[in-house]
Coordinates of C-alpha atoms in Angstrom, one line a residue:
M1 CA -56.6 -43.2 -0.9
A2 CA -56.8 -43.4 3.0
I3 CA -53.1 -42.6 3.1
L4 CA -53.5 -39.6 0.9
K5 CA -56.6 -38.3 2.9
S6 CA -54.7 -38.5 6.2
Y7 CA -51.8 -36.7 4.7
G8 CA -54.0 -33.8 3.4
A9 CA -55.7 -33.7 7.0
C10 CA -52.2 -33.5 8.4
L11 CA -51.3 -30.5 6.2
R12 CA -54.3 -28.7 7.0
E13 CA -53.9 -29.1 10.8
S14 CA -50.2 -27.8 10.6
S15 CA -50.7 -25.1 8.1
F16 CA -49.5 -21.6 9.2
Q17 CA -52.5 -19.5 10.3
F18 CA -52.4 -15.7 10.1
P19 CA -53.8 -13.9 13.0
R20 CA -57.0 -12.1 12.3
S21 CA -56.9 -8.3 12.0
H22 CA -58.6 -6.2 14.5
R23 CA -59.0 -2.6 14.3
I24 CA -58.2 -1.8 17.9
D25 CA -54.9 -3.9 17.5
N26 CA -54.0 -1.5 14.6
Y27 CA -54.7 1.4 16.4
K28 CA -52.6 0.3 19.3
R29 CA -49.7 -0.7 17.1
R30 CA -49.8 2.8 15.4
N31 CA -49.5 4.6 18.6
V32 CA -46.8 2.4 20.1
K33 CA -43.4 4.3 20.4
W34 CA -40.9 2.5 17.9
R35 CA -37.7 1.3 19.5
S36 CA -34.5 0.7 17.5
P37 CA -32.9 -2.5 17.4
Q38 CA -30.2 -3.2 20.2
A39 CA -27.2 -3.2 17.9
A40 CA -28.0 0.3 16.5
I41 CA -27.7 1.9 19.9
I42 CA -24.4 0.1 21.0
P43 CA -21.9 3.0 22.0
D44 CA -19.2 3.5 19.4
F45 CA -20.8 0.9 17.0
H46 CA -19.6 1.8 13.3
L47 CA -20.4 0.2 9.9
P48 CA -16.8 -0.6 9.0
M49 CA -16.5 1.0 5.5
R50 CA -18.1 4.4 6.6
S51 CA -16.2 4.8 10.1
F52 CA -13.4 7.6 10.2
E53 CA -12.3 5.8 13.3
V54 CA -8.6 4.6 13.1
K55 CA -9.2 0.9 13.7
N56 CA -5.7 -0.1 15.1
R57 CA -5.2 3.2 17.0
T58 CA -2.0 4.0 15.2
S59 CA -1.1 7.9 15.4
A60 CA 0.5 10.2 12.8
E61 CA 3.3 10.5 15.5
D62 CA 4.0 6.7 15.3
I63 CA 4.4 7.0 11.5
K64 CA 6.5 10.2 11.7
A65 CA 9.3 8.3 13.5
L66 CA 9.9 5.9 10.7
R67 CA 13.2 6.3 9.1
L68 CA 13.6 3.2 6.8
I69 CA 10.4 2.3 4.9
T70 CA 10.6 -0.1 2.1
A71 CA 8.4 0.1 -1.1
I72 CA 7.8 -3.8 -1.2
K73 CA 7.9 -5.7 -4.4
T74 CA 4.9 -7.9 -5.2
P75 CA 5.8 -11.4 -6.7
Y76 CA 3.9 -13.5 -8.8
L77 CA 3.1 -17.0 -9.9
P78 CA 3.5 -18.2 -13.4
D79 CA -0.1 -17.4 -14.0
G80 CA 0.2 -14.0 -12.8
R81 CA -1.4 -14.3 -9.4
F82 CA 0.4 -13.3 -6.2
D83 CA 3.1 -15.4 -5.0
L84 CA 1.9 -14.9 -1.1
E85 CA 4.7 -17.5 -0.2
A86 CA 7.6 -15.3 -1.9
Y87 CA 5.9 -12.2 -0.7
D88 CA 6.0 -13.3 2.9
G89 CA 9.7 -14.1 2.5
L90 CA 10.5 -10.6 1.0
V91 CA 8.7 -8.7 4.1
N92 CA 10.4 -11.2 6.5
M93 CA 13.6 -10.3 5.2
Q94 CA 12.9 -6.6 5.4
I95 CA 11.8 -7.0 9.1
E96 CA 15.0 -9.0 9.9
N97 CA 17.3 -6.2 8.4
G98 CA 15.7 -3.3 10.3
A99 CA 13.1 -1.9 8.0
E100 CA 10.4 -0.1 10.0
G101 CA 7.7 0.1 7.5
V102 CA 6.5 -1.1 4.1
I103 CA 4.5 0.3 1.4
V104 CA 2.1 -2.1 0.0
G105 CA 1.0 -1.8 -3.5
G106 CA 2.8 1.1 -4.3
T107 CA 4.5 2.0 -7.8
T108 CA 7.3 -0.5 -6.9
G109 CA 4.6 -2.9 -5.7
E110 CA 2.7 -2.5 -9.0
G111 CA -0.6 -1.3 -7.3
Q112 CA -1.3 0.3 -10.7
L113 CA -1.6 -3.3 -12.3
M114 CA -3.9 -4.6 -9.5
S115 CA -7.6 -4.7 -9.1
W116 CA -8.8 -3.0 -5.9
D117 CA -9.9 -6.3 -4.6
E118 CA -6.2 -7.6 -4.9
H119 CA -5.1 -4.4 -3.5
I120 CA -7.0 -4.4 -0.3
M121 CA -6.6 -8.1 0.1
L122 CA -2.7 -7.6 -0.1
I123 CA -2.9 -4.9 2.4
G124 CA -4.9 -7.1 4.9
H125 CA -2.6 -10.0 4.4
T126 CA 0.4 -8.0 5.4
V127 CA -1.5 -6.5 8.4
N128 CA -2.4 -9.9 9.6
C129 CA 0.9 -11.4 9.1
F130 CA 3.4 -8.7 10.0
G131 CA 1.4 -5.8 11.3
G132 CA 3.0 -6.4 14.9
S133 CA 6.5 -6.1 13.6
V134 CA 6.4 -3.6 10.9
K135 CA 4.1 -0.5 10.1
V136 CA 2.0 -1.4 7.1
I137 CA 1.2 1.7 4.9
G138 CA -1.2 1.1 2.1
N139 CA -1.1 2.8 -1.3
T140 CA -4.9 3.7 -1.5
G141 CA -4.4 6.7 -3.5
S142 CA -6.1 7.4 -6.9
N143 CA -6.7 10.2 -9.5
S144 CA -10.4 9.7 -8.6
T145 CA -11.3 11.2 -5.2
R146 CA -14.2 8.8 -5.0
E147 CA -11.9 5.8 -5.6
A148 CA -9.3 7.1 -3.1
I149 CA -11.9 7.6 -0.3
H150 CA -13.3 4.3 -0.9
A151 CA -10.0 2.3 -1.0
T152 CA -8.8 4.2 2.1
E153 CA -11.9 3.2 4.0
Q154 CA -11.3 -0.4 3.0
G155 CA -7.5 -0.1 3.7
F156 CA -8.1 1.2 7.4
A157 CA -11.0 -1.4 7.9
V158 CA -8.5 -4.1 7.2
G159 CA -6.1 -2.7 9.6
M160 CA -3.3 -0.7 7.7
H161 CA -1.5 1.7 9.8
A162 CA -1.3 4.6 7.3
A163 CA -2.2 5.6 3.7
L164 CA -0.2 6.8 1.0
H165 CA -1.8 9.3 -1.3
I166 CA -0.6 10.7 -4.7
N167 CA -2.2 13.8 -6.3
P168 CA -4.6 13.1 -9.1
Y169 CA -2.5 12.3 -12.3
Y170 CA -3.3 12.6 -16.0
G171 CA -6.8 14.3 -15.3
K172 CA -4.9 17.0 -13.2
T173 CA -6.7 19.5 -11.3
S174 CA -6.2 22.9 -9.7
L175 CA -4.2 23.9 -6.6
E176 CA -7.6 24.1 -4.8
G177 CA -8.7 20.7 -6.2
L178 CA -5.5 19.3 -4.7
V179 CA -6.3 20.7 -1.2
S180 CA -9.9 19.4 -1.6
H181 CA -8.7 16.0 -2.7
F182 CA -6.2 15.4 0.2
N183 CA -8.7 16.9 2.7
S184 CA -11.2 14.2 1.5
V185 CA -9.0 11.4 2.9
L186 CA -6.9 13.1 5.6
P187 CA -9.5 12.7 8.2
M188 CA -9.6 8.8 7.9
G189 CA -6.1 8.2 9.5
P190 CA -2.3 8.6 9.3
T191 CA -1.5 9.8 5.8
I192 CA 1.7 10.2 3.8
I193 CA 1.3 12.5 0.7
Y194 CA 3.4 11.3 -2.2
N195 CA 4.9 14.0 -4.7
V196 CA 6.5 12.5 -7.9
P197 CA 5.9 14.9 -10.8
S198 CA 7.8 12.7 -13.2
R199 CA 5.0 10.2 -12.8
T200 CA 2.0 12.5 -12.2
G201 CA 3.0 15.4 -14.5
Q202 CA 2.0 18.0 -11.7
D203 CA 4.1 19.1 -9.0
I204 CA 2.4 19.4 -5.4
P205 CA 3.9 22.9 -4.4
P206 CA 4.6 24.1 -0.9
R207 CA 1.4 26.1 -0.9
V208 CA -0.6 23.0 -1.0
V209 CA 1.6 21.2 1.4
N210 CA 1.5 23.9 4.1
T211 CA -2.5 24.1 3.8
V212 CA -2.9 20.4 4.3
A213 CA -0.3 20.2 6.9
Q214 CA -2.8 21.8 9.3
S215 CA -4.5 18.5 9.5
P216 CA -3.3 16.3 12.6
S217 CA -3.5 13.2 10.3
L218 CA -0.7 14.4 8.0
A219 CA 2.1 12.2 8.9
G220 CA 4.6 13.7 6.3
I221 CA 5.6 13.9 2.5
K222 CA 7.4 11.6 0.2
E223 CA 9.2 14.0 -1.7
C224 CA 10.9 13.6 -5.1
V225 CA 11.6 16.9 -6.4
G226 CA 14.9 17.2 -4.5
N227 CA 16.9 18.2 -1.3
D228 CA 16.2 21.8 -1.5
R229 CA 12.5 21.2 -1.3
I230 CA 13.0 18.7 1.5
E231 CA 14.8 21.3 3.5
Q232 CA 12.3 24.0 2.9
Y233 CA 9.6 21.6 4.5
T234 CA 11.7 20.4 7.2
G235 CA 12.5 23.9 8.2
N236 CA 8.9 24.5 8.8
G237 CA 8.6 21.5 10.9
I238 CA 7.0 19.0 8.3
V239 CA 8.4 15.5 8.3
V240 CA 9.7 14.4 5.0
W241 CA 11.0 11.2 3.5
S242 CA 13.2 11.1 0.4
G243 CA 11.7 9.5 -2.4
N244 CA 15.1 9.4 -4.3
D245 CA 17.5 6.6 -3.2
D246 CA 20.4 8.3 -4.8
Q247 CA 19.8 11.5 -2.6
C248 CA 18.5 10.0 0.6
H249 CA 22.0 9.8 2.3
D250 CA 22.4 13.8 2.0
A251 CA 18.6 14.3 2.6
R252 CA 18.9 12.3 5.9
W253 CA 22.0 13.9 7.1
S254 CA 22.3 17.3 5.6
H255 CA 18.5 18.5 4.9
G256 CA 16.6 17.2 7.8
A257 CA 14.7 14.3 6.2
T258 CA 13.4 11.8 8.6
G259 CA 14.6 9.0 6.4
V260 CA 13.8 7.4 3.0
I261 CA 11.0 5.5 1.2
S262 CA 13.2 3.3 -0.6
V263 CA 13.3 0.8 -3.6
T264 CA 16.8 -0.3 -3.2
S265 CA 16.3 -1.6 0.3
N266 CA 14.1 -4.5 -1.4
L267 CA 17.6 -5.6 -2.2
V268 CA 20.1 -4.5 0.5
P269 CA 17.9 -3.8 3.3
G270 CA 20.7 -4.1 5.9
L271 CA 23.0 -1.7 4.1
M272 CA 20.1 1.1 3.5
H273 CA 19.4 0.6 7.5
E274 CA 23.0 1.4 7.9
L275 CA 22.7 4.5 5.8
M276 CA 19.7 5.7 7.6
F277 CA 20.7 5.1 11.1
N278 CA 24.3 5.2 11.7
G279 CA 25.3 8.7 10.7
K280 CA 27.0 10.3 7.7
N281 CA 28.6 7.6 5.7
A282 CA 30.0 9.0 2.3
S283 CA 31.9 5.8 1.7
L284 CA 28.8 3.3 1.9
N285 CA 26.7 5.9 0.0
A286 CA 29.5 6.0 -2.8
K287 CA 29.4 2.1 -2.8
L288 CA 25.7 2.0 -3.3
L289 CA 25.2 4.5 -6.1
P290 CA 26.2 2.3 -8.9
L291 CA 23.6 -0.2 -8.0
I292 CA 21.0 2.6 -7.4
Q293 CA 21.7 4.0 -10.8
W294 CA 21.5 0.5 -12.6
L295 CA 18.0 0.0 -10.8
F296 CA 16.7 3.2 -12.3
E297 CA 18.2 3.1 -15.8
E298 CA 14.6 2.2 -16.8
P299 CA 11.3 3.1 -15.2
N300 CA 10.9 1.4 -11.7
P301 CA 10.1 -1.5 -10.9
I302 CA 11.8 -3.1 -14.2
G303 CA 15.1 -3.3 -12.6
L304 CA 14.0 -4.3 -9.3
N305 CA 12.0 -7.1 -10.7
T306 CA 14.9 -8.4 -12.7
A307 CA 17.4 -8.1 -10.0
L308 CA 15.0 -10.0 -7.4
A309 CA 14.6 -12.8 -10.1
Q310 CA 18.3 -13.0 -10.6
L311 CA 18.8 -13.4 -6.8
G312 CA 16.3 -16.2 -6.8
V313 CA 14.0 -14.8 -4.1
V314 CA 11.0 -14.5 -6.6
R315 CA 10.0 -16.2 -9.9
P316 CA 11.0 -14.6 -13.0
V317 CA 7.3 -13.5 -13.8
F318 CA 6.5 -10.1 -15.0
R319 CA 3.0 -8.7 -15.3
L320 CA 3.0 -6.8 -18.6
P321 CA 3.7 -4.1 -19.5
Y322 CA 6.9 -4.6 -17.6
V323 CA 9.4 -6.7 -19.1
P324 CA 12.9 -7.7 -17.8
L325 CA 16.0 -5.9 -18.5
P326 CA 18.1 -7.1 -21.5
L327 CA 21.1 -9.5 -21.1
E328 CA 23.8 -7.0 -21.0
K329 CA 22.0 -5.2 -18.0
R330 CA 21.8 -8.6 -16.2
V331 CA 25.3 -9.2 -16.7
I332 CA 26.3 -5.9 -15.0
F333 CA 23.9 -6.6 -12.1
V334 CA 26.0 -9.8 -11.4
Q335 CA 29.2 -7.8 -11.4
L336 CA 27.4 -5.4 -9.0
V337 CA 26.5 -8.0 -6.6
N338 CA 30.0 -9.4 -6.6
E339 CA 31.5 -6.0 -5.9
I340 CA 29.1 -5.1 -3.0
G341 CA 29.0 -8.6 -1.7
R342 CA 26.5 -11.2 -2.2
E343 CA 25.9 -11.4 1.8
N344 CA 24.6 -7.9 1.8
F345 CA 21.7 -8.8 -0.7
V346 CA 18.6 -10.7 0.2
G347 CA 18.3 -14.4 -0.4
E348 CA 20.6 -17.1 -0.4
K349 CA 21.0 -18.5 -3.7
D350 CA 23.9 -17.6 -6.1
V351 CA 23.2 -14.6 -8.4
Q352 CA 22.5 -15.6 -11.9
V353 CA 22.2 -13.8 -15.2
L354 CA 19.3 -15.8 -16.4
D355 CA 18.4 -16.5 -20.1
D356 CA 15.8 -14.5 -21.9
N357 CA 13.6 -17.9 -22.2
D358 CA 13.5 -18.0 -18.3
F359 CA 11.3 -15.0 -17.9
I360 CA 7.4 -15.5 -18.1
L361 CA 5.3 -12.5 -19.3
V362 CA 1.8 -12.4 -18.3
G363 CA -0.9 -10.2 -20.1
R364 CA -4.0 -11.6 -18.6
Y365 CA -4.2 -12.5 -15.0

């Protein structure tokens, strides 16, 4: 009992005592001028997700100079998660072969199959690992303006150099709506607008492009309508990248395009670099056309995913709804590799046909 009494006394003595209230103290407190916390008045302090400041100071002019941009593939582990080791290998091979930029999480990279958390993580990972060697352009576009704004804020917050924005698809809007949509994201940093009516169901016409081109943040247009449209823009001083690998040689050397945003460069980055940098080369272009045609016989990225698995640089894992090309198409790819030269393709393993049972299809990941 003595111990308990002593413990109780100790508690009473150490108890926190609230100060007594005094009317005069309350009066003084009400009349003291409030001062903001120091952090709130530091010059140029910004909440990271609400800042229009370009975090890495990349300018639209830096992006306009890029000639070979690869829409990089996203590889997977057998359970459907990102295979970052294989991804890093792919990006490294692009850098070593002269690619100047990568599109992260685009259609080719299957951004449409990612959660936004995955999407932003992959952009940040690419910046942290390779941002000093290649320009990282994050696909943060959406058919929802709210989502596009938020994803673009996050993308620039993790350090991407530029954003890629598509026009709202499926739930299409008016031309005035397109202008408002793009103007909602352009102030955040360098932006490439992507026009691919075959996927969105709506063309972005010159009237819209000419309007948003007044923004200093517009780096240029990825244009898939064709070379006549490209020449229309380049004649007015607007930077354009061809979005069609089969037309990019002529777009670059005959219609004023700055370069290409390429799928084929995932496989043969050195040859695509040569096509964009070394002047007209009709023979090289003709040599690559059968490969390009093979890649796009089915909707992209089905052909690319199949080819990279056959080359042994990624695991043969597909996130559904994508499935590999059939056996006869895989046999043709082996022939194409042998004709063009295995040394021109990424990776070091021998190209294989692969059996149907070698492929893993993942529906939940």
